[in-house]
Amino acid sequence: MTTPDDPRLERYRPLSRLVSSGVFAVALLAVLALAAPAALREPLGAAMVVFLAAIPLLRVAWLVGRWFRRGDPRFALLGVLVISVPVIGLLLAT
């Protein structure tokens, strides 16, 4: 069990800030897309979808870097494969 002054609690703080900021950005873009004039709704909605898809991918990328640094290449390779799925899908869609 960890205590409040445990230094291990700090290791995920950057990831937590990234996810929290991303969720806030998605919520803000959703509200703006609803309140915006018709000409801005589609670009704001597209930006919201991009942020919504990027948040989990950034989380996996952060974990891949951590796994490589800690010497666990199997998990890191699996994370790279997870990230490659939407990238390949995007490339095939264009």
CSV table of C-alpha atoms in Angstrom, one decimal:
chain,number,residue,atom,x,y,z
A,1,MET,CA,0.0,0.0,0.0
A,2,THR,CA,1.3,3.5,-0.8
A,3,THR,CA,1.3,6.4,1.6
A,4,PRO,CA,0.7,10.0,0.6
A,5,ASP,CA,4.4,10.8,0.8
A,6,ASP,CA,5.4,7.8,-1.3
A,7,PRO,CA,7.7,9.0,-4.2
A,8,ARG,CA,6.2,6.4,-6.5
A,9,LEU,CA,3.0,8.4,-6.6
A,10,GLU,CA,4.7,11.1,-8.7
A,11,ARG,CA,5.6,8.8,-11.6
A,12,TYR,CA,2.1,8.9,-13.2
A,13,ARG,CA,1.4,12.6,-12.5
A,14,PRO,CA,2.4,13.7,-16.0
A,15,LEU,CA,0.1,11.1,-17.5
A,16,SER,CA,-2.7,12.1,-15.2
A,17,ARG,CA,-2.3,15.8,-16.2
A,18,LEU,CA,-2.3,14.8,-19.9
A,19,VAL,CA,-5.5,12.8,-19.6
A,20,SER,CA,-7.2,15.4,-17.5
A,21,SER,CA,-6.3,18.2,-19.9
A,22,GLY,CA,-7.4,16.1,-22.9
A,23,VAL,CA,-10.8,15.3,-21.3
A,24,PHE,CA,-11.3,19.0,-20.5
A,25,ALA,CA,-10.4,19.9,-24.1
A,26,VAL,CA,-12.9,17.4,-25.5
A,27,ALA,CA,-15.6,18.7,-23.3
A,28,LEU,CA,-14.8,22.3,-24.2
A,29,LEU,CA,-14.8,21.5,-27.9
A,30,ALA,CA,-18.2,19.7,-27.5
A,31,VAL,CA,-19.8,22.7,-25.9
A,32,LEU,CA,-18.3,25.0,-28.4
A,33,ALA,CA,-19.5,22.8,-31.3
A,34,LEU,CA,-23.0,22.9,-29.9
A,35,ALA,CA,-23.0,26.7,-29.3
A,36,ALA,CA,-21.1,27.7,-32.4
A,37,PRO,CA,-22.6,29.0,-35.6
A,38,ALA,CA,-23.3,26.4,-38.3
A,39,ALA,CA,-20.2,27.2,-40.3
A,40,LEU,CA,-17.9,26.3,-37.3
A,41,ARG,CA,-19.7,23.2,-36.0
A,42,GLU,CA,-18.1,20.7,-38.3
A,43,PRO,CA,-14.5,21.9,-37.8
A,44,LEU,CA,-15.0,22.0,-34.0
A,45,GLY,CA,-16.7,18.5,-34.1
A,46,ALA,CA,-13.8,17.2,-36.1
A,47,ALA,CA,-11.3,18.6,-33.6
A,48,MET,CA,-13.2,17.0,-30.8
A,49,VAL,CA,-13.0,13.6,-32.5
A,50,VAL,CA,-9.3,14.0,-33.1
A,51,PHE,CA,-8.7,14.9,-29.4
A,52,LEU,CA,-11.0,12.0,-28.3
A,53,ALA,CA,-9.0,9.5,-30.4
A,54,ALA,CA,-5.6,11.0,-29.5
A,55,ILE,CA,-6.0,10.8,-25.7
A,56,PRO,CA,-5.8,7.0,-25.4
A,57,LEU,CA,-3.1,6.9,-28.1
A,58,LEU,CA,-0.9,9.4,-26.2
A,59,ARG,CA,-1.4,7.4,-23.0
A,60,VAL,CA,-0.2,4.2,-24.7
A,61,ALA,CA,2.7,6.1,-26.2
A,62,TRP,CA,3.7,7.3,-22.8
A,63,LEU,CA,3.5,3.8,-21.4
A,64,VAL,CA,5.6,2.4,-24.4
A,65,GLY,CA,8.3,4.9,-23.6
A,66,ARG,CA,8.2,3.9,-19.9
A,67,TRP,CA,8.3,0.2,-20.8
A,68,PHE,CA,11.3,0.6,-23.1
A,69,ARG,CA,13.1,2.6,-20.4
A,70,ARG,CA,12.4,0.0,-17.7
A,71,GLY,CA,13.5,-2.9,-20.0
A,72,ASP,CA,10.3,-4.6,-20.8
A,73,PRO,CA,10.4,-4.8,-24.6
A,74,ARG,CA,7.4,-7.2,-24.9
A,75,PHE,CA,4.9,-4.8,-23.5
A,76,ALA,CA,6.5,-1.9,-25.4
A,77,LEU,CA,6.2,-3.8,-28.7
A,78,LEU,CA,2.6,-4.6,-27.9
A,79,GLY,CA,2.0,-1.0,-27.3
A,80,VAL,CA,3.6,0.0,-30.6
A,81,LEU,CA,1.3,-2.5,-32.3
A,82,VAL,CA,-1.7,-1.0,-30.6
A,83,ILE,CA,-0.7,2.5,-31.7
A,84,SER,CA,-0.1,1.2,-35.3
A,85,VAL,CA,-3.7,0.0,-35.7
A,86,PRO,CA,-5.4,3.4,-36.0
A,87,VAL,CA,-2.4,4.8,-37.9
A,88,ILE,CA,-2.7,2.1,-40.5
A,89,GLY,CA,-6.4,2.6,-40.6
A,90,LEU,CA,-5.9,6.3,-41.2
A,91,LEU,CA,-3.4,5.7,-44.0
A,92,LEU,CA,-5.8,3.2,-45.7
A,93,ALA,CA,-8.7,5.6,-45.4
A,94,THR,CA,-6.9,8.4,-47.3
